PDB file of N, CA and C in Angstrom:
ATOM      1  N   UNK M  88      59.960 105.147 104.697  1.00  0.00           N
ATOM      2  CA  UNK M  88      60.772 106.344 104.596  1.00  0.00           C
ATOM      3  C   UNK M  88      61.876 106.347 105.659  1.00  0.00           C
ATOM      4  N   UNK M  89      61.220 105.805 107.406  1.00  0.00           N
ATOM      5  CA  UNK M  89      62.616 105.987 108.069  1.00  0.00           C
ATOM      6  C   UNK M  89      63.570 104.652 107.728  1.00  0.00           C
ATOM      7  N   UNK M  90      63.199 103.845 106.712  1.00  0.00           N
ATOM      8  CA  UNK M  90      64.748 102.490 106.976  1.00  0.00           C
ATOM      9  C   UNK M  90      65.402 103.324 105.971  1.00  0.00           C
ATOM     10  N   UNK M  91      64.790 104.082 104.768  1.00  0.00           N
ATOM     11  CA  UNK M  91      65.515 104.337 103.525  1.00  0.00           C
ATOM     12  C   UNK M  91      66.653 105.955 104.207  1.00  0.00           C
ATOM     13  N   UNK M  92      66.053 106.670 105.253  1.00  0.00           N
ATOM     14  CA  UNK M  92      66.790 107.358 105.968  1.00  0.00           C
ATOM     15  C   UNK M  92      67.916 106.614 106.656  1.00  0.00           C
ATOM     16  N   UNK M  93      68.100 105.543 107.611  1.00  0.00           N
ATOM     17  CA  UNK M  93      68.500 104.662 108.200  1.00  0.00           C
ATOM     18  C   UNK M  93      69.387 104.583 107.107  1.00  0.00           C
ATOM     19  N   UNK M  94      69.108 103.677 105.911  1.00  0.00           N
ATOM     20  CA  UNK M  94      70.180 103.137 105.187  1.00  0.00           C
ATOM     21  C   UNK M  94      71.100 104.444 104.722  1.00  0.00           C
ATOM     22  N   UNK M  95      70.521 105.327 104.881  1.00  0.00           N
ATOM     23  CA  UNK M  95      71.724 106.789 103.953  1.00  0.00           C
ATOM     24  C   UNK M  95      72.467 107.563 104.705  1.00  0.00           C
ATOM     25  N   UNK M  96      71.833 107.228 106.144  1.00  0.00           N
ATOM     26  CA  UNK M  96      73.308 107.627 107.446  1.00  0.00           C
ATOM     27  C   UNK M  96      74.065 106.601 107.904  1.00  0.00           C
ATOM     28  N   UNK M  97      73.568 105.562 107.496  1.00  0.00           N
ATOM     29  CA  UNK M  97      74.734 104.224 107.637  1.00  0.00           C
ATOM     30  C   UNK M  97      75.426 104.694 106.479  1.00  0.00           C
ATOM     31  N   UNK M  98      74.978 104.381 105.107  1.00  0.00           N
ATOM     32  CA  UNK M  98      76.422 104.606 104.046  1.00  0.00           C
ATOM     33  C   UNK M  98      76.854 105.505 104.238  1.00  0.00           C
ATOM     34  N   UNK M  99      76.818 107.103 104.161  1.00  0.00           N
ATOM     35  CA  UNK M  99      77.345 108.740 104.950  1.00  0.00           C
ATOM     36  C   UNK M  99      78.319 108.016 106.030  1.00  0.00           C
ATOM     37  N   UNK M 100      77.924 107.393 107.319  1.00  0.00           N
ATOM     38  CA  UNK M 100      78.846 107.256 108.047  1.00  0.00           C
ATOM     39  C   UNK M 100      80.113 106.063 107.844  1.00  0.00           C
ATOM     40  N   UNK M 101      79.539 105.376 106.495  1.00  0.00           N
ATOM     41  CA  UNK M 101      81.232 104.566 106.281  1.00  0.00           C
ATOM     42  C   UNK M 101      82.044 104.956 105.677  1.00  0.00           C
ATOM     43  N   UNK M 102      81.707 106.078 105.000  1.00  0.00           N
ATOM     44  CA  UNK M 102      82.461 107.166 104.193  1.00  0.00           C
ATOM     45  C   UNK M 102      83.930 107.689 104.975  1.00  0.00           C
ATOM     46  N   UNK M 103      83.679 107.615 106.111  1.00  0.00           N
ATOM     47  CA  UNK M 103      85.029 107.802 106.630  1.00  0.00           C
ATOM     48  C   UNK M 103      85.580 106.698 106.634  1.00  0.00           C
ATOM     49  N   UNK M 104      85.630 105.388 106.201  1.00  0.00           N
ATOM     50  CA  UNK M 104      86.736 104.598 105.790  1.00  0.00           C
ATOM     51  C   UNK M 104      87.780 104.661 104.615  1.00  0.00           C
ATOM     52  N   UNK M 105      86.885 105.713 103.752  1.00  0.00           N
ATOM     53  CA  UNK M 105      87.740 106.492 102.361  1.00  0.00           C
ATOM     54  C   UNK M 105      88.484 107.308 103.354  1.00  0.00           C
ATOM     55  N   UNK M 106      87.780 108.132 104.014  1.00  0.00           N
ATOM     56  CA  UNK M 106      88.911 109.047 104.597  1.00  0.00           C
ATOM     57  C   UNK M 106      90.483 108.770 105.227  1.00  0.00           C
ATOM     58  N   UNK M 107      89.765 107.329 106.070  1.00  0.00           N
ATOM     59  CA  UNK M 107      90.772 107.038 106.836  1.00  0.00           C
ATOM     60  C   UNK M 107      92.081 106.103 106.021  1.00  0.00           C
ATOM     61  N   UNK M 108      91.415 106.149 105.395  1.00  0.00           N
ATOM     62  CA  UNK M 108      92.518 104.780 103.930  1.00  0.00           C
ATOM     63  C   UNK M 108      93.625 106.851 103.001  1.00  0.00           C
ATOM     64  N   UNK M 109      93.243 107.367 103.029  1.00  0.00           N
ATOM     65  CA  UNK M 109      93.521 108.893 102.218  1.00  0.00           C
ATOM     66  C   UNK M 109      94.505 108.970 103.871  1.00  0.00           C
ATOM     67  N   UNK M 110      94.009 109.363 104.958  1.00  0.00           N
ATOM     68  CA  UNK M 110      95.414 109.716 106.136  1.00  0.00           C
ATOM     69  C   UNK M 110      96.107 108.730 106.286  1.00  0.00           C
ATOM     70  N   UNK M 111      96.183 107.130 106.198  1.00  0.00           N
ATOM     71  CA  UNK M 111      96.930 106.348 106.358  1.00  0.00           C
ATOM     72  C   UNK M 111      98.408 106.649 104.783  1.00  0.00           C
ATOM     73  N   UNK M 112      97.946 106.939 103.860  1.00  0.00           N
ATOM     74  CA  UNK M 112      98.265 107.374 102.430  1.00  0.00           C
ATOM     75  C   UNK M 112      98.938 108.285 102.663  1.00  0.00           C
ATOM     76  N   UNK M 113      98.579 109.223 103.533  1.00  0.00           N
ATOM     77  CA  UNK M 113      99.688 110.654 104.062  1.00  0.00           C
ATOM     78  C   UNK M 113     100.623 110.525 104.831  1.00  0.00           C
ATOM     79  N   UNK M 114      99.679 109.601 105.870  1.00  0.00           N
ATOM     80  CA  UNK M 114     101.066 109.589 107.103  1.00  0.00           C
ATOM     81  C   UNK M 114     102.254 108.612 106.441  1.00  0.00           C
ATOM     82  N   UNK M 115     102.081 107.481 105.461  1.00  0.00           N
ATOM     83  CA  UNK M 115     103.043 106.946 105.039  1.00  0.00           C
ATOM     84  C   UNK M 115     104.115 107.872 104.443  1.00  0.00           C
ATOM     85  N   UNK M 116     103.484 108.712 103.447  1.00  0.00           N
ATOM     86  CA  UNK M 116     104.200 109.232 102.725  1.00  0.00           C
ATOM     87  C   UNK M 116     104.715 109.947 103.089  1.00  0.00           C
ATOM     88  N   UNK M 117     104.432 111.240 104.475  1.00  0.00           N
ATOM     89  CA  UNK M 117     105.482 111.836 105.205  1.00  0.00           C
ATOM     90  C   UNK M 117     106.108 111.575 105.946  1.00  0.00           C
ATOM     91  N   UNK M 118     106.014 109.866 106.227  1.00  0.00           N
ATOM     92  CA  UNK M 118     107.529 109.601 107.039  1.00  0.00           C
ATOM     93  C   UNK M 118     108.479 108.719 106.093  1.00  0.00           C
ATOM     94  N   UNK M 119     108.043 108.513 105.008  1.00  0.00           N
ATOM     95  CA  UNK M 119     108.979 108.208 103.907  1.00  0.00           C
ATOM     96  C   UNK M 119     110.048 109.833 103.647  1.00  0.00           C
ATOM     97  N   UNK M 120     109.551 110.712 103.126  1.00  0.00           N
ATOM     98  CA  UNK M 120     109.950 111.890 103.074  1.00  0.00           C
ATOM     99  C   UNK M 120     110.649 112.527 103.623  1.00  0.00           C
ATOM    100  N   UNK M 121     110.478 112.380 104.847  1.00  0.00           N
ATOM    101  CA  UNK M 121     111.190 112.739 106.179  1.00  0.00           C
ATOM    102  C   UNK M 121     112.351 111.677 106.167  1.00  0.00           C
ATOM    103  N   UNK M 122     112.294 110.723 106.235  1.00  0.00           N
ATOM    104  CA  UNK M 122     113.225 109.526 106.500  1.00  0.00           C
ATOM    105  C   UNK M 122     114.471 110.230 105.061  1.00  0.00           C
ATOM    106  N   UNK M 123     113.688 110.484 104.071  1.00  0.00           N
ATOM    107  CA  UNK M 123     114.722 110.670 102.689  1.00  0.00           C
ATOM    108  C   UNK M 123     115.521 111.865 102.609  1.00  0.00           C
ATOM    109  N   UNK M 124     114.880 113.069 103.853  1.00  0.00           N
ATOM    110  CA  UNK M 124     114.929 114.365 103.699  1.00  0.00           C
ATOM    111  C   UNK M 124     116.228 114.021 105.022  1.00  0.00           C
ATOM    112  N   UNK M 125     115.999 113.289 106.204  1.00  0.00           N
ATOM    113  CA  UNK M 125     117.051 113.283 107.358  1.00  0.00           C
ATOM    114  C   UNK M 125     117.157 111.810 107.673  1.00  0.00           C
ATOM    115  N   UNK M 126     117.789 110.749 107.262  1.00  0.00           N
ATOM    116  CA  UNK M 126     117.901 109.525 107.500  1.00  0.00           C
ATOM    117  C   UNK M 126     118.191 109.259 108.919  1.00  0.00           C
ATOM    118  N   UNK M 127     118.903 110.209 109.855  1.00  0.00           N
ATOM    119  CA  UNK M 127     119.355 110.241 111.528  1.00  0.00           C
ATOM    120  C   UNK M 127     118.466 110.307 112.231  1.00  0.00           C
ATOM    121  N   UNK M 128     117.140 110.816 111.852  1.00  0.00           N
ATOM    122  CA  UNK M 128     116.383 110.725 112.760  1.00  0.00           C
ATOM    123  C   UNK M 128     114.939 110.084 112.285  1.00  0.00           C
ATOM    124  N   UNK M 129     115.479 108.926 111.768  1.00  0.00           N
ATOM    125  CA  UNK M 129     114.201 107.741 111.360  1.00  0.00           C
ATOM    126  C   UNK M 129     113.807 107.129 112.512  1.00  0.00           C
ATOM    127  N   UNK M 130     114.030 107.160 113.830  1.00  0.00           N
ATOM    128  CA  UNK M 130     113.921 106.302 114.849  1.00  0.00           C
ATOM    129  C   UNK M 130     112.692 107.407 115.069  1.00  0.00           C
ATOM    130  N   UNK M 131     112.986 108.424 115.149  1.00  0.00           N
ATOM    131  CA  UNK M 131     111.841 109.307 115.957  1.00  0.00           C
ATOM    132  C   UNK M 131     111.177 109.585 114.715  1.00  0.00           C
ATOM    133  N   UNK M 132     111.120 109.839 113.591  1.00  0.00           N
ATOM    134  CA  UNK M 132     110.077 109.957 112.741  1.00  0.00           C
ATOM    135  C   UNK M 132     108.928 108.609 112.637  1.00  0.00           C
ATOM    136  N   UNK M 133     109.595 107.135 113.318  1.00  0.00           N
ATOM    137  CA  UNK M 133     109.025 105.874 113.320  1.00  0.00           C
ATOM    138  C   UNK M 133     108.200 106.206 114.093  1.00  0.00           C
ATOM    139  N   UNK M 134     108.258 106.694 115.040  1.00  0.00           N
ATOM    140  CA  UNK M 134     107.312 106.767 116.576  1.00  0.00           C
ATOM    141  C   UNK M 134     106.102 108.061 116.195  1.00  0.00           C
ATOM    142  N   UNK M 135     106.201 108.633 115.661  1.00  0.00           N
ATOM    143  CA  UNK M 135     105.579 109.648 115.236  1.00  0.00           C
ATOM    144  C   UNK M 135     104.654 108.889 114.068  1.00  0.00           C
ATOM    145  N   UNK M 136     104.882 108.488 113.029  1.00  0.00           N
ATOM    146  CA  UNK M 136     104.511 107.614 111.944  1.00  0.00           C
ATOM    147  C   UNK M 136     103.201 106.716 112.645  1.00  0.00           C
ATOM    148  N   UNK M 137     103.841 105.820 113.552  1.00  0.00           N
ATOM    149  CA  UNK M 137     102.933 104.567 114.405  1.00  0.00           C
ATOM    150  C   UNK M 137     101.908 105.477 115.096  1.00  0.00           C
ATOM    151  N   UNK M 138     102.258 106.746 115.463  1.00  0.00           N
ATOM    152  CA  UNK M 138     101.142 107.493 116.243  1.00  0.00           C
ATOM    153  C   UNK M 138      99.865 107.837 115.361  1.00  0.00           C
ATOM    154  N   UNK M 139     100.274 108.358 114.081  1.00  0.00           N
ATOM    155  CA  UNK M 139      99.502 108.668 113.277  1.00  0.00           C
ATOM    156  C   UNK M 139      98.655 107.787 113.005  1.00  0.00           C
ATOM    157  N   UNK M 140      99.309 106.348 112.451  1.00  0.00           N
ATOM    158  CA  UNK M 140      98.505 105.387 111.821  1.00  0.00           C
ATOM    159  C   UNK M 140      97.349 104.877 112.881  1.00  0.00           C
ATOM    160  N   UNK M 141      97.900 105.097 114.186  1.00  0.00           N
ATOM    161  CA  UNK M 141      96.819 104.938 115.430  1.00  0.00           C
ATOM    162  C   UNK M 141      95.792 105.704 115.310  1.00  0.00           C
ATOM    163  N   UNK M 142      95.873 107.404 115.379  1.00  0.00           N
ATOM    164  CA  UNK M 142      95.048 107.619 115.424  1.00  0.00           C
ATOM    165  C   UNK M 142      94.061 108.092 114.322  1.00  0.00           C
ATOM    166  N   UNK M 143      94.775 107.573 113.100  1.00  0.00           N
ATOM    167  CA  UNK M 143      93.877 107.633 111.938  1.00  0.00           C
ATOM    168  C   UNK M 143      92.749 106.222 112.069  1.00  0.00           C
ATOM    169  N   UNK M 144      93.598 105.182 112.122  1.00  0.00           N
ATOM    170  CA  UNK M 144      92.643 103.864 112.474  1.00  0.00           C
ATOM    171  C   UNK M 144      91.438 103.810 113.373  1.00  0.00           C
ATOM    172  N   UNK M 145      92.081 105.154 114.397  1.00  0.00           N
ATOM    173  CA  UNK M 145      90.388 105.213 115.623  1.00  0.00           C
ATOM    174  C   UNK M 145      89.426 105.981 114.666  1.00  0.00           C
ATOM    175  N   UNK M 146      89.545 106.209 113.441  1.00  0.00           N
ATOM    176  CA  UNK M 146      88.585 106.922 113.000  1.00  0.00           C
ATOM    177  C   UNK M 146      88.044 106.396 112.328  1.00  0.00           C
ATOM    178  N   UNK M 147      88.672 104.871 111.548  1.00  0.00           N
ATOM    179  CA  UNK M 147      88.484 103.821 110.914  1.00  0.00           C
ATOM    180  C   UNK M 147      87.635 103.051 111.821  1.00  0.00           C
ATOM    181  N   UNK M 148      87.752 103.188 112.857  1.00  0.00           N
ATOM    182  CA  UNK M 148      87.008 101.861 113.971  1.00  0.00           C
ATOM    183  C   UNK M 148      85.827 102.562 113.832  1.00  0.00           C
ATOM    184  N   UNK M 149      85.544 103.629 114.456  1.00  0.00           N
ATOM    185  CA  UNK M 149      84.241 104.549 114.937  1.00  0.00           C
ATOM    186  C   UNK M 149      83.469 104.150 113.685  1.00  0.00           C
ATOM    187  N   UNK M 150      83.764 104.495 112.426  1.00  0.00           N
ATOM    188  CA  UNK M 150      82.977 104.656 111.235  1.00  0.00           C
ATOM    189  C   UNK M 150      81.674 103.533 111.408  1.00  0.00           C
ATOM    190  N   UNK M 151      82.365 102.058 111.212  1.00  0.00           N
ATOM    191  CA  UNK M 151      81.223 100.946 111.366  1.00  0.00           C
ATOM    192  C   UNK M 151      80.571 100.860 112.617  1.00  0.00           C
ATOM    193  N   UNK M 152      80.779 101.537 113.601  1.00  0.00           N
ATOM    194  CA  UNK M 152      80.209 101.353 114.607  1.00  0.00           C
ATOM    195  C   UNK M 152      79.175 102.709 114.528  1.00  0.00           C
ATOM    196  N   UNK M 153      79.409 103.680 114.008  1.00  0.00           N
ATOM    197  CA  UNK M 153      78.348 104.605 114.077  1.00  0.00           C
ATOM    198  C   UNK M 153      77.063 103.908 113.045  1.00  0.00           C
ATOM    199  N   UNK M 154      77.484 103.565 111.816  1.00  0.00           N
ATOM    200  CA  UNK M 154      76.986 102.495 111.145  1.00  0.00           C
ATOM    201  C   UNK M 154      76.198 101.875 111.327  1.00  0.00           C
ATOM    202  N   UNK M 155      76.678 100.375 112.401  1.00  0.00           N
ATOM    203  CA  UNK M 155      75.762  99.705 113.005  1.00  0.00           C
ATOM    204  C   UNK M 155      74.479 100.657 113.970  1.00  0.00           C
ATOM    205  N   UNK M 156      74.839 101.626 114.830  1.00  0.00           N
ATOM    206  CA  UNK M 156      74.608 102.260 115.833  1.00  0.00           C
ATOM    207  C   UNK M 156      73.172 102.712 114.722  1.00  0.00           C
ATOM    208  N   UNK M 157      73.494 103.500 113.633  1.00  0.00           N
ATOM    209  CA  UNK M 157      72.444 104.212 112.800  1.00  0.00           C
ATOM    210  C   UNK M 157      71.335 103.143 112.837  1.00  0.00           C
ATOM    211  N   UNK M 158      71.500 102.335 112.666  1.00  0.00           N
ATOM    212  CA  UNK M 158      70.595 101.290 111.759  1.00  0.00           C
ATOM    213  C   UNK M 158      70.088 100.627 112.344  1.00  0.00           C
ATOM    214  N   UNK M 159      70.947  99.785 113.779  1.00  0.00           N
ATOM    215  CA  UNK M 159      69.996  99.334 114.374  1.00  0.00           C
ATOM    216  C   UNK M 159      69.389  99.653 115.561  1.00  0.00           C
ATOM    217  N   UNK M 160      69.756 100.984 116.081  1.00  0.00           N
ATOM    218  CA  UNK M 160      69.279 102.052 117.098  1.00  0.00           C
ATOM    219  C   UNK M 160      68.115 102.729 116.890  1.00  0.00           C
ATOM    220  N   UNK M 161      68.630 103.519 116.082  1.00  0.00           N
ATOM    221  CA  UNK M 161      67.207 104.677 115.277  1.00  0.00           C
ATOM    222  C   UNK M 161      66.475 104.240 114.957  1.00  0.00           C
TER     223      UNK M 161
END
């Protein structure tokens, strides 16, 4: 009973790799938007853009590591 627990908070916790693939999908698309909406200030919508994709990706990292952490900790 606890590995079959084990195995269902490991998959639950990779579930945020859907998530994080869905904000990478946003942040693209609102600095496309932005870029189409004010082309002058694509330099600073770039820097803003790269921030996002950063800190959407730390949420991408954590996921497999809570993962591993579930499964072979608990």
């Amino acid at each position: 009973m606890l590995e079959g627990a084990k195995s269902i908070g490991a998959g639950a916790a990779t579930i945020a790799s859907a998530g994080a693939a869905v904000g990478i999908g946003n942040v693209l698309s609102s600095s496309i938007h932005s870029v189409a909406r004010n082309p002058s200030l694509a330099k600073q919508s770039f820097g803003y853009a790269i921030l996002g994709f950063a800190l959407t990706e730390a949420i991408a990292s954590f996921a497999p590591m809570m993962a591993s952490l579930i499964s072979s900790v608990f």
